[in-house]
GROMACS .gro file of C-alpha atoms in nm:
model
  447
    1MET     CA    1  -1.534 -16.150   0.812
    2ALA     CA    2  -1.687 -16.269   1.147
    3GLY     CA    3  -1.537 -15.965   1.334
    4PHE     CA    4  -1.696 -15.734   1.074
    5TRP     CA    5  -2.049 -15.890   1.116
    6GLY     CA    6  -1.994 -15.883   1.499
    7LYS     CA    7  -1.906 -15.518   1.500
    8ARG     CA    8  -2.220 -15.437   1.297
    9ARG     CA    9  -2.429 -15.649   1.520
   10ARG     CA   10  -2.295 -15.449   1.836
   11ASP     CA   11  -2.360 -15.110   1.655
   12ASP     CA   12  -2.711 -15.225   1.585
   13ASP     CA   13  -2.769 -15.311   1.943
   14ARG     CA   14  -2.638 -14.988   2.064
   15PHE     CA   15  -2.859 -14.779   1.829
   16GLN     CA   16  -3.160 -14.983   1.938
   17ALA     CA   17  -3.080 -14.905   2.302
   18GLU     CA   18  -3.032 -14.542   2.221
   19ASP     CA   19  -3.378 -14.530   2.021
   20SER     CA   20  -3.553 -14.713   2.320
   21GLU     CA   21  -3.408 -14.447   2.572
   22LEU     CA   22  -3.527 -14.153   2.335
   23ALA     CA   23  -3.856 -14.307   2.312
   24LYS     CA   24  -3.902 -14.322   2.690
   25ARG     CA   25  -3.782 -13.967   2.726
   26ALA     CA   26  -4.033 -13.854   2.469
   27GLY     CA   27  -4.318 -14.033   2.661
   28ALA     CA   28  -4.207 -13.897   2.996
   29ALA     CA   29  -4.169 -13.537   2.855
   30LEU     CA   30  -4.504 -13.566   2.695
   31VAL     CA   31  -4.688 -13.660   3.031
   32ALA     CA   32  -4.489 -13.404   3.234
   33ALA     CA   33  -4.579 -13.113   2.986
   34ASP     CA   34  -4.939 -13.222   2.974
   35GLU     CA   35  -4.955 -13.216   3.353
   36ARG     CA   36  -4.797 -12.878   3.365
   37ILE     CA   37  -5.048 -12.734   3.123
   38ARG     CA   38  -5.324 -12.854   3.342
   39VAL     CA   39  -5.178 -12.723   3.657
   40THR     CA   40  -5.104 -12.379   3.499
   41LYS     CA   41  -5.456 -12.359   3.368
   42ASP     CA   42  -5.587 -12.386   3.725
   43GLU     CA   43  -5.328 -12.128   3.847
   44LEU     CA   44  -5.449 -11.899   3.562
   45VAL     CA   45  -5.803 -11.923   3.663
   46PHE     CA   46  -5.699 -11.810   4.026
   47ALA     CA   47  -5.462 -11.536   3.902
   48GLU     CA   48  -5.751 -11.402   3.669
   49ALA     CA   49  -5.982 -11.396   3.973
   50GLU     CA   50  -5.734 -11.220   4.207
   51LEU     CA   51  -5.529 -10.989   3.949
   52GLY     CA   52  -5.752 -10.931   3.667
   53ALA     CA   53  -5.738 -11.024   3.283
   54ASP     CA   54  -5.488 -10.751   3.211
   55ALA     CA   55  -5.232 -10.865   3.451
   56THR     CA   56  -5.249 -11.235   3.339
   57ALA     CA   57  -5.277 -11.166   2.963
   58ASP     CA   58  -4.927 -11.277   2.893
   59LEU     CA   59  -4.973 -11.608   3.072
   60SER     CA   60  -5.303 -11.660   2.900
   61THR     CA   61  -5.141 -11.612   2.557
   62ALA     CA   62  -4.848 -11.830   2.647
   63LEU     CA   63  -5.078 -12.108   2.765
   64ALA     CA   64  -5.275 -12.104   2.447
   65SER     CA   65  -4.952 -12.132   2.230
   66VAL     CA   66  -4.811 -12.413   2.447
   67ARG     CA   67  -5.133 -12.603   2.417
   68GLN     CA   68  -5.126 -12.577   2.043
   69HIS     CA   69  -4.767 -12.687   2.012
   70LEU     CA   70  -4.831 -12.969   2.240
   71GLY     CA   71  -5.095 -13.075   2.016
   72GLU     CA   72  -4.823 -13.132   1.752
   73ALA     CA   73  -4.633 -13.351   2.002
   74PHE     CA   74  -4.943 -13.567   2.073
   75ARG     CA   75  -4.989 -13.611   1.699
   76LEU     CA   76  -4.630 -13.731   1.652
   77ASN     CA   77  -4.666 -13.966   1.925
   78GLN     CA   78  -4.987 -14.108   1.765
   79LEU     CA   79  -4.793 -14.163   1.439
   80ASN     CA   80  -4.538 -14.367   1.640
   81HIS     CA   81  -4.811 -14.602   1.766
   82ASP     CA   82  -5.055 -14.626   1.470
   83GLU     CA   83  -5.081 -14.935   1.228
   84ILE     CA   84  -4.855 -14.794   0.968
   85PRO     CA   85  -4.496 -14.933   0.994
   86ASP     CA   86  -4.233 -14.663   1.059
   87THR     CA   87  -3.847 -14.678   0.998
   88ALA     CA   88  -3.605 -14.651   1.281
   89GLU     CA   89  -3.506 -14.301   1.147
   90GLU     CA   90  -3.867 -14.184   1.138
   91LEU     CA   91  -3.926 -14.268   1.489
   92ARG     CA   92  -3.605 -14.123   1.603
   93GLN     CA   93  -3.693 -13.781   1.440
   94ARG     CA   94  -4.055 -13.774   1.590
   95ASN     CA   95  -3.934 -13.853   1.946
   96ALA     CA   96  -3.657 -13.587   1.934
   97ARG     CA   97  -3.917 -13.342   1.796
   98ILE     CA   98  -4.155 -13.441   2.087
   99VAL     CA   99  -3.879 -13.380   2.349
  100GLN     CA  100  -3.794 -13.045   2.191
  101LEU     CA  101  -4.164 -12.927   2.198
  102CYS     CA  102  -4.216 -13.037   2.557
  103GLU     CA  103  -3.912 -12.880   2.684
  104TRP     CA  104  -4.001 -12.555   2.510
  105ALA     CA  105  -4.337 -12.562   2.663
  106GLU     CA  106  -4.206 -12.616   3.009
  107ASN     CA  107  -3.964 -12.317   2.963
  108VAL     CA  108  -4.235 -12.084   2.836
  109LEU     CA  109  -4.467 -12.159   3.131
  110ASP     CA  110  -4.175 -12.139   3.370
  111GLU     CA  111  -4.095 -11.795   3.233
  112ARG     CA  112  -4.452 -11.671   3.244
  113THR     CA  113  -4.554 -11.806   3.579
  114ALA     CA  114  -4.255 -11.671   3.745
  115ALA     CA  115  -4.328 -11.313   3.644
  116LEU     CA  116  -4.672 -11.358   3.816
  117ALA     CA  117  -4.547 -11.553   4.121
  118GLU     CA  118  -4.487 -11.264   4.353
  119LYS     CA  119  -4.817 -11.097   4.278
  120ILE     CA  120  -5.007 -11.423   4.318
  121ALA     CA  121  -4.835 -11.477   4.663
  122ARG     CA  122  -4.917 -11.143   4.764
  123ALA     CA  123  -5.293 -11.190   4.664
  124ARG     CA  124  -5.303 -11.509   4.854
  125ARG     CA  125  -5.172 -11.332   5.161
  126ALA     CA  126  -5.393 -11.020   5.129
  127PRO     CA  127  -5.563 -11.048   5.472
  128GLU     CA  128  -5.238 -11.087   5.636
  129ILE     CA  129  -5.079 -10.799   5.450
  130LEU     CA  130  -5.369 -10.564   5.532
  131THR     CA  131  -5.314 -10.654   5.893
  132GLY     CA  132  -4.942 -10.576   5.864
  133VAL     CA  133  -5.007 -10.239   5.692
  134ARG     CA  134  -5.248 -10.121   5.966
  135ALA     CA  135  -5.008 -10.223   6.223
  136ASP     CA  136  -4.711 -10.046   6.048
  137ALA     CA  137  -4.921  -9.727   5.995
  138ALA     CA  138  -5.012  -9.699   6.380
  139SER     CA  139  -4.651  -9.754   6.466
  140LEU     CA  140  -4.535  -9.464   6.220
  141ARG     CA  141  -4.810  -9.253   6.339
  142SER     CA  142  -4.668  -9.268   6.693
  143ARG     CA  143  -4.330  -9.153   6.559
  144LEU     CA  144  -4.459  -8.829   6.424
  145PRO     CA  145  -4.445  -8.623   6.742
  146HIS     CA  146  -4.067  -8.717   6.778
  147ALA     CA  147  -3.993  -8.651   6.424
  148ARG     CA  148  -4.147  -8.294   6.455
  149GLU     CA  149  -3.953  -8.222   6.774
  150THR     CA  150  -3.638  -8.340   6.604
  151VAL     CA  151  -3.677  -8.099   6.301
  152ALA     CA  152  -3.755  -7.810   6.547
  153ARG     CA  153  -3.430  -7.890   6.727
  154LEU     CA  154  -3.228  -7.907   6.400
  155ALA     CA  155  -3.384  -7.586   6.275
  156ALA     CA  156  -3.228  -7.407   6.574
  157ARG     CA  157  -2.880  -7.532   6.487
  158TYR     CA  158  -2.882  -7.542   6.097
  159SER     CA  159  -2.978  -7.315   5.822
  160GLN     CA  160  -3.298  -7.358   5.621
  161ASP     CA  161  -3.090  -7.460   5.311
  162ALA     CA  162  -2.938  -7.744   5.511
  163LEU     CA  163  -3.270  -7.848   5.666
  164ALA     CA  164  -3.465  -7.833   5.338
  165GLN     CA  165  -3.403  -8.205   5.263
  166VAL     CA  166  -3.585  -8.307   5.592
  167GLY     CA  167  -3.773  -8.014   5.716
  168ALA     CA  168  -4.117  -8.122   5.547
  169ASN     CA  169  -4.059  -8.495   5.616
  170PRO     CA  170  -4.309  -8.528   5.912
  171ALA     CA  171  -4.596  -8.362   5.720
  172GLU     CA  172  -4.538  -8.559   5.422
  173ALA     CA  173  -4.506  -8.881   5.623
  174GLU     CA  174  -4.827  -8.800   5.817
  175GLN     CA  175  -5.016  -8.763   5.467
  176LEU     CA  176  -4.872  -9.090   5.355
  177ILE     CA  177  -4.984  -9.269   5.661
  178GLY     CA  178  -5.345  -9.150   5.631
  179PHE     CA  179  -5.340  -9.261   5.255
  180ALA     CA  180  -5.210  -9.584   5.348
  181GLU     CA  181  -5.480  -9.642   5.601
  182HIS     CA  182  -5.750  -9.529   5.357
  183SER     CA  183  -5.602  -9.768   5.084
  184ALA     CA  184  -5.606 -10.036   5.324
  185GLY     CA  185  -5.992  -9.996   5.400
  186VAL     CA  186  -6.050  -9.972   5.018
  187ALA     CA  187  -5.868 -10.295   4.942
  188GLU     CA  188  -6.059 -10.467   5.220
  189ARG     CA  189  -6.404 -10.358   5.093
  190ARG     CA  190  -6.319 -10.425   4.732
  191ARG     CA  191  -6.198 -10.777   4.829
  192GLU     CA  192  -6.523 -10.847   4.995
  193ALA     CA  193  -6.717 -10.714   4.702
  194GLY     CA  194  -6.536 -10.958   4.476
  195GLN     CA  195  -6.343 -10.694   4.290
  196ARG     CA  196  -6.016 -10.858   4.348
  197GLU     CA  197  -5.819 -10.650   4.069
  198HIS     CA  198  -5.913 -10.306   4.230
  199ALA     CA  199  -5.853 -10.464   4.578
  200ASN     CA  200  -5.485 -10.575   4.488
  201LEU     CA  201  -5.427 -10.226   4.326
  202ALA     CA  202  -5.532 -10.065   4.650
  203LEU     CA  203  -5.330 -10.298   4.861
  204GLU     CA  204  -5.013 -10.224   4.660
  205ALA     CA  205  -5.078  -9.851   4.714
  206SER     CA  206  -5.121  -9.889   5.089
  207THR     CA  207  -4.780 -10.091   5.126
  208GLU     CA  208  -4.607  -9.846   4.915
  209SER     CA  209  -4.726  -9.555   5.122
  210VAL     CA  210  -4.622  -9.716   5.448
  211ARG     CA  211  -4.272  -9.793   5.299
  212ARG     CA  212  -4.236  -9.434   5.175
  213ALA     CA  213  -4.353  -9.278   5.520
  214ALA     CA  214  -4.107  -9.504   5.720
  215THR     CA  215  -3.829  -9.373   5.480
  216LEU     CA  216  -3.911  -9.011   5.534
  217LEU     CA  217  -3.911  -9.047   5.916
  218ASP     CA  218  -3.594  -9.238   5.917
  219ALA     CA  219  -3.432  -8.968   5.698
  220VAL     CA  220  -3.504  -8.725   5.991
  221GLU     CA  221  -3.304  -8.945   6.242
  222THR     CA  222  -3.034  -9.001   5.987
  223PHE     CA  223  -2.998  -8.631   5.908
  224GLU     CA  224  -2.919  -8.551   6.256
  225VAL     CA  225  -2.630  -8.795   6.269
  226GLU     CA  226  -2.491  -8.715   5.942
  227ALA     CA  227  -2.499  -8.325   6.009
  228LEU     CA  228  -2.294  -8.392   6.343
  229ARG     CA  229  -2.047  -8.599   6.140
  230ALA     CA  230  -2.022  -8.329   5.894
  231GLU     CA  231  -1.949  -8.067   6.154
  232ALA     CA  232  -1.688  -8.279   6.298
  233THR     CA  233  -1.535  -8.337   5.967
  234LEU     CA  234  -1.556  -7.972   5.874
  235GLY     CA  235  -1.345  -7.856   6.169
  236ALA     CA  236  -1.070  -8.130   6.058
  237ILE     CA  237  -1.071  -8.017   5.698
  238VAL     CA  238  -1.047  -7.655   5.799
  239GLU     CA  239  -0.729  -7.723   5.985
  240ASP     CA  240  -0.588  -7.926   5.692
  241SER     CA  241  -0.673  -7.667   5.447
  242ARG     CA  242  -0.499  -7.396   5.628
  243GLY     CA  243  -0.182  -7.619   5.648
  244ASP     CA  244  -0.222  -7.695   5.263
  245ILE     CA  245  -0.217  -7.326   5.190
  246VAL     CA  246   0.104  -7.273   5.387
  247VAL     CA  247   0.268  -7.567   5.198
  248ALA     CA  248   0.137  -7.442   4.858
  249LEU     CA  249   0.280  -7.099   4.912
  250LYS     CA  250   0.634  -7.253   4.921
  251GLU     CA  251   0.578  -7.428   4.588
  252PRO     CA  252   0.721  -7.293   4.272
  253HIS     CA  253   0.524  -7.017   4.116
  254SER     CA  254   0.238  -7.120   3.896
  255PRO     CA  255  -0.075  -6.943   3.780
  256GLY     CA  256  -0.267  -7.259   3.848
  257VAL     CA  257  -0.152  -7.294   4.200
  258ALA     CA  258  -0.207  -6.931   4.270
  259ALA     CA  259  -0.572  -6.959   4.149
  260ALA     CA  260  -0.622  -7.276   4.351
  261ILE     CA  261  -0.503  -7.097   4.660
  262THR     CA  262  -0.742  -6.810   4.613
  263GLU     CA  263  -1.032  -7.060   4.569
  264LEU     CA  264  -0.954  -7.247   4.899
  265GLN     CA  265  -0.897  -6.902   5.092
  266SER     CA  266  -1.250  -6.799   4.967
  267ALA     CA  267  -1.406  -7.121   5.078
  268LEU     CA  268  -1.244  -7.074   5.422
  269ALA     CA  269  -1.364  -6.707   5.449
  270ALA     CA  270  -1.720  -6.811   5.338
  271LEU     CA  271  -1.745  -7.023   5.668
  272PRO     CA  272  -1.996  -6.850   5.924
  273MET     CA  273  -1.890  -6.763   6.261
  274ALA     CA  274  -1.955  -6.993   6.562
  275GLY     CA  275  -2.318  -6.978   6.692
  276VAL     CA  276  -2.459  -6.899   6.347
  277ASN     CA  277  -2.691  -7.142   6.176
  278VAL     CA  278  -2.485  -7.332   5.930
  279ASP     CA  279  -2.502  -7.575   5.635
  280PRO     CA  280  -2.229  -7.809   5.711
  281PHE     CA  281  -2.274  -8.018   5.407
  282THR     CA  282  -2.246  -7.717   5.163
  283HIS     CA  283  -1.948  -7.583   5.325
  284LEU     CA  284  -1.781  -7.926   5.349
  285ASN     CA  285  -1.835  -8.000   4.978
  286ARG     CA  286  -1.681  -7.674   4.876
  287LEU     CA  287  -1.385  -7.717   5.095
  288ARG     CA  288  -1.330  -8.063   4.959
  289GLU     CA  289  -1.340  -7.936   4.599
  290ALA     CA  290  -1.120  -7.653   4.663
  291ASN     CA  291  -0.852  -7.886   4.831
  292ALA     CA  292  -0.887  -8.137   4.557
  293GLY     CA  293  -0.827  -7.838   4.314
  294LEU     CA  294  -0.517  -7.729   4.508
  295ASP     CA  295  -0.375  -8.081   4.523
  296ALA     CA  296  -0.420  -8.111   4.136
  297ALA     CA  297  -0.255  -7.780   4.086
  298ILE     CA  298   0.050  -7.845   4.286
  299ALA     CA  299   0.107  -8.183   4.134
  300ALA     CA  300   0.079  -8.017   3.800
  301ALA     CA  301   0.323  -7.750   3.902
  302ARG     CA  302   0.569  -8.005   4.026
  303GLU     CA  303   0.550  -8.217   3.718
  304ARG     CA  304   0.612  -7.902   3.503
  305ALA     CA  305   0.915  -7.791   3.724
  306ALA     CA  306   1.057  -8.154   3.677
  307ARG     CA  307   1.019  -8.123   3.289
  308PRO     CA  308   1.155  -7.766   3.174
  309ILE     CA  309   0.930  -7.572   2.941
  310PRO     CA  310   1.081  -7.539   2.605
  311PRO     CA  311   1.169  -7.177   2.512
  312VAL     CA  312   0.964  -7.012   2.240
  313GLU     CA  313   1.262  -7.005   1.998
  314HIS     CA  314   1.281  -7.391   2.021
  315VAL     CA  315   0.921  -7.417   1.953
  316LEU     CA  316   0.944  -7.195   1.640
  317HIS     CA  317   1.250  -7.364   1.517
  318ALA     CA  318   1.051  -7.700   1.548
  319VAL     CA  319   0.757  -7.543   1.338
  320ASP     CA  320   1.008  -7.416   1.080
  321ASP     CA  321   1.161  -7.763   1.056
  322ALA     CA  322   0.817  -7.923   1.027
  323ASP     CA  323   0.725  -7.665   0.741
  324ARG     CA  324   1.065  -7.730   0.551
  325GLN     CA  325   0.997  -8.127   0.580
  326LEU     CA  326   0.630  -8.059   0.450
  327ALA     CA  327   0.762  -7.841   0.152
  328VAL     CA  328   1.008  -8.128   0.050
  329ALA     CA  329   0.762  -8.387   0.072
  330ARG     CA  330   0.499  -8.198  -0.124
  331ASP     CA  331   0.735  -8.132  -0.409
  332LEU     CA  332   0.874  -8.482  -0.432
  333ILE     CA  333   0.530  -8.634  -0.457
  334ALA     CA  334   0.392  -8.365  -0.686
  335GLY     CA  335   0.680  -8.416  -0.919
  336HIS     CA  336   0.662  -8.792  -0.937
  337ARG     CA  337   0.276  -8.844  -0.889
  338GLY     CA  338   0.272  -9.144  -1.114
  339TRP     CA  339   0.504  -9.341  -0.906
  340ILE     CA  340   0.390  -9.262  -0.569
  341GLY     CA  341   0.185  -9.515  -0.368
  342ALA     CA  342  -0.075  -9.473  -0.108
  343ASP     CA  343   0.160  -9.502   0.202
  344ALA     CA  344   0.353  -9.186   0.110
  345ARG     CA  345   0.050  -9.000   0.024
  346THR     CA  346  -0.125  -9.098   0.360
  347ARG     CA  347   0.179  -8.974   0.570
  348LEU     CA  348   0.174  -8.639   0.366
  349ALA     CA  349  -0.197  -8.598   0.432
  350GLU     CA  350  -0.180  -8.674   0.793
  351ALA     CA  351   0.121  -8.439   0.836
  352GLU     CA  352  -0.077  -8.161   0.661
  353ARG     CA  353  -0.387  -8.208   0.889
  354ILE     CA  354  -0.176  -8.191   1.212
  355ARG     CA  355  -0.008  -7.881   1.072
  356VAL     CA  356  -0.348  -7.705   1.031
  357ASP     CA  357  -0.434  -7.830   1.387
  358LEU     CA  358  -0.106  -7.671   1.503
  359ASP     CA  359  -0.216  -7.317   1.379
  360ARG     CA  360  -0.556  -7.355   1.545
  361PHE     CA  361  -0.422  -7.455   1.864
  362LEU     CA  362  -0.193  -7.168   1.880
  363GLY     CA  363  -0.463  -6.931   1.756
  364THR     CA  364  -0.232  -6.754   1.490
  365SER     CA  365   0.018  -6.864   1.237
  366ALA     CA  366   0.286  -7.042   1.437
  367SER     CA  367   0.576  -6.934   1.218
  368ALA     CA  368   0.488  -6.576   1.264
  369ALA     CA  369   0.416  -6.600   1.643
  370THR     CA  370   0.662  -6.395   1.859
  371SER     CA  371   0.541  -6.544   2.193
  372ILE     CA  372   0.365  -6.859   2.284
  373ASP     CA  373   0.203  -6.929   2.629
  374GLU     CA  374   0.398  -7.150   2.857
  375ASP     CA  375   0.109  -7.391   2.891
  376LEU     CA  376   0.094  -7.438   2.507
  377ARG     CA  377   0.457  -7.482   2.434
  378GLU     CA  378   0.508  -7.841   2.524
  379GLU     CA  379   0.225  -7.943   2.324
  380ALA     CA  380   0.292  -7.723   2.018
  381MET     CA  381   0.648  -7.867   2.025
  382ALA     CA  382   0.524  -8.219   2.020
  383MET     CA  383   0.276  -8.140   1.734
  384ALA     CA  384   0.550  -7.973   1.529
  385ARG     CA  385   0.772  -8.255   1.580
  386ARG     CA  386   0.507  -8.506   1.478
  387VAL     CA  387   0.445  -8.313   1.149
  388ALA     CA  388   0.812  -8.328   1.071
  389TYR     CA  389   0.833  -8.692   1.162
  390LEU     CA  390   0.533  -8.779   0.923
  391ALA     CA  391   0.665  -8.564   0.655
  392GLY     CA  392   1.007  -8.729   0.680
  393GLU     CA  393   0.822  -9.077   0.659
  394ALA     CA  394   0.633  -8.957   0.341
  395ILE     CA  395   0.974  -8.853   0.178
  396GLN     CA  396   1.126  -9.196   0.258
  397LEU     CA  397   0.825  -9.381   0.127
  398ALA     CA  398   0.813  -9.169  -0.180
  399ARG     CA  399   1.180  -9.231  -0.259
  400ARG     CA  400   1.120  -9.591  -0.226
  401ASP     CA  401   0.825  -9.588  -0.464
  402ILE     CA  402   1.040  -9.406  -0.723
  403ASP     CA  403   1.349  -9.622  -0.698
  404SER     CA  404   1.131  -9.927  -0.743
  405SER     CA  405   0.961  -9.773  -1.040
  406ARG     CA  406   1.262  -9.652  -1.245
  407PRO     CA  407   1.415  -9.891  -1.517
  408GLN     CA  408   1.687 -10.088  -1.365
  409ASP     CA  409   1.865 -10.128  -1.713
  410PRO     CA  410   2.050  -9.804  -1.801
  411GLY     CA  411   2.019  -9.903  -2.163
  412GLN     CA  412   1.645  -9.814  -2.143
  413TRP     CA  413   1.751  -9.442  -2.089
  414GLY     CA  414   1.989  -9.424  -2.388
  415GLY     CA  415   1.995  -9.442  -2.766
  416GLY     CA  416   1.802  -9.104  -2.829
  417TRP     CA  417   1.447  -9.103  -2.948
  418GLY     CA  418   1.520  -9.335  -3.242
  419GLY     CA  419   1.605  -9.702  -3.288
  420GLY     CA  420   1.845  -9.701  -2.988
  421ARG     CA  421   1.531  -9.696  -2.763
  422ARG     CA  422   1.465 -10.035  -2.610
  423GLY     CA  423   1.126 -10.130  -2.479
  424GLY     CA  424   0.926  -9.880  -2.687
  425GLY     CA  425   0.836  -9.511  -2.665
  426SER     CA  426   0.621  -9.555  -2.345
  427ASP     CA  427   0.938  -9.675  -2.139
  428VAL     CA  428   1.136  -9.369  -2.248
  429MET     CA  429   0.876  -9.116  -2.166
  430GLY     CA  430   0.796  -9.288  -1.841
  431GLY     CA  431   1.154  -9.229  -1.735
  432ILE     CA  432   1.196  -8.875  -1.873
  433LEU     CA  433   0.879  -8.746  -1.712
  434GLY     CA  434   0.957  -8.907  -1.378
  435GLY     CA  435   0.630  -9.092  -1.345
  436LEU     CA  436   0.399  -8.797  -1.439
  437VAL     CA  437   0.051  -8.916  -1.514
  438ILE     CA  438  -0.076  -8.703  -1.807
  439GLY     CA  439  -0.352  -8.913  -1.922
  440SER     CA  440  -0.394  -8.975  -2.307
  441VAL     CA  441  -0.101  -8.760  -2.401
  442LEU     CA  442   0.151  -9.059  -2.362
  443ASP     CA  443  -0.093  -9.262  -2.577
  444GLY     CA  444  -0.057  -9.047  -2.880
  445ILE     CA  445   0.274  -8.848  -2.835
  446PHE     CA  446   0.461  -9.072  -3.097
  447ASP     CA  447   0.182  -9.077  -3.350
   0.00000   0.00000   0.00000
């Protein structure tokens, strides 16, 4: 007995320690959440001044909701310390709820302030950013003459179609630079006038314009390098393509290979003569596609050569066999409908569906076809064999259902229509009719 009371005392001590720790957590969480609300309120005032009410609407709404829920936490904490005695369970539930509310409040404020953090940081660094935008714009403007010279040099070597992707870049970059300089001035003037929201919009426009102008000018330099690489690669692919044609001509005859060779020869013939303005990117892409098509055609021809194509007669025999199997399955199931279950019926339905697809696949009645294209024979053979297999399964399942439904006692079949019949008239008629379901006829046939 002493051991029981000792264990109970130890359990009580452990629960008291856990409740005390939970109470400390609740108090600390309440203080932290309250301070976080006060700090966020100050941040919201600054954000609204810098970004405007629209940009900070989500944070403002979240702050109001958090303050409301934190009020509930304070009320629960007040109940824990009023003059009314509380049970241990009541204190435990309140403290747990306080911790939950405070953690939720912290998470909501973290999410909303994180969404504005970058914009707020940008607003605080606005003067520094404006200085950087003007410096970047000046640097980009100094690159414009070189970009124009590069485009002029490229125009003498490459076709207009090839140069279309960068030909207008210097002019577009110059417009963007001018817009960036103008927007920077607007941002500065609006900030001095206290119109922070408009100032930030103009600042974002200026920084984005500078970024786009730099991208356009960089693209001019990149194009020249990539065009030279494309020309070098084009020469190598031309040599490879000619060698591929020689190899392909030695492959087994195939309509697909012949068409692929013709396409690759056309791509080679379309290449301009030396000294003529070219579009290396377009020619390179066409040669790559033609080479890939030839590789695929050769692979298909080799695979087909390794797997002989079935003769037309074999395909037709397979279709005839499938039709015979289907006919047997249909007759067996139709003649014993009352005994046939779902499995046999499902196999028959699937076989009939594939049989219809086979006719559609061949575009005619397969049994009457005198010739089938080589490209279709193998798949037609597979479809016909699938039909026969499913029909055979339907037959086996139907026979299983019939055997399991027939009376096992031969005496049930004898004795004529009179007193020798055992089990009643319904058993006799069930056996004689082979499971036919004819509705109410069986119910009243002996009346």
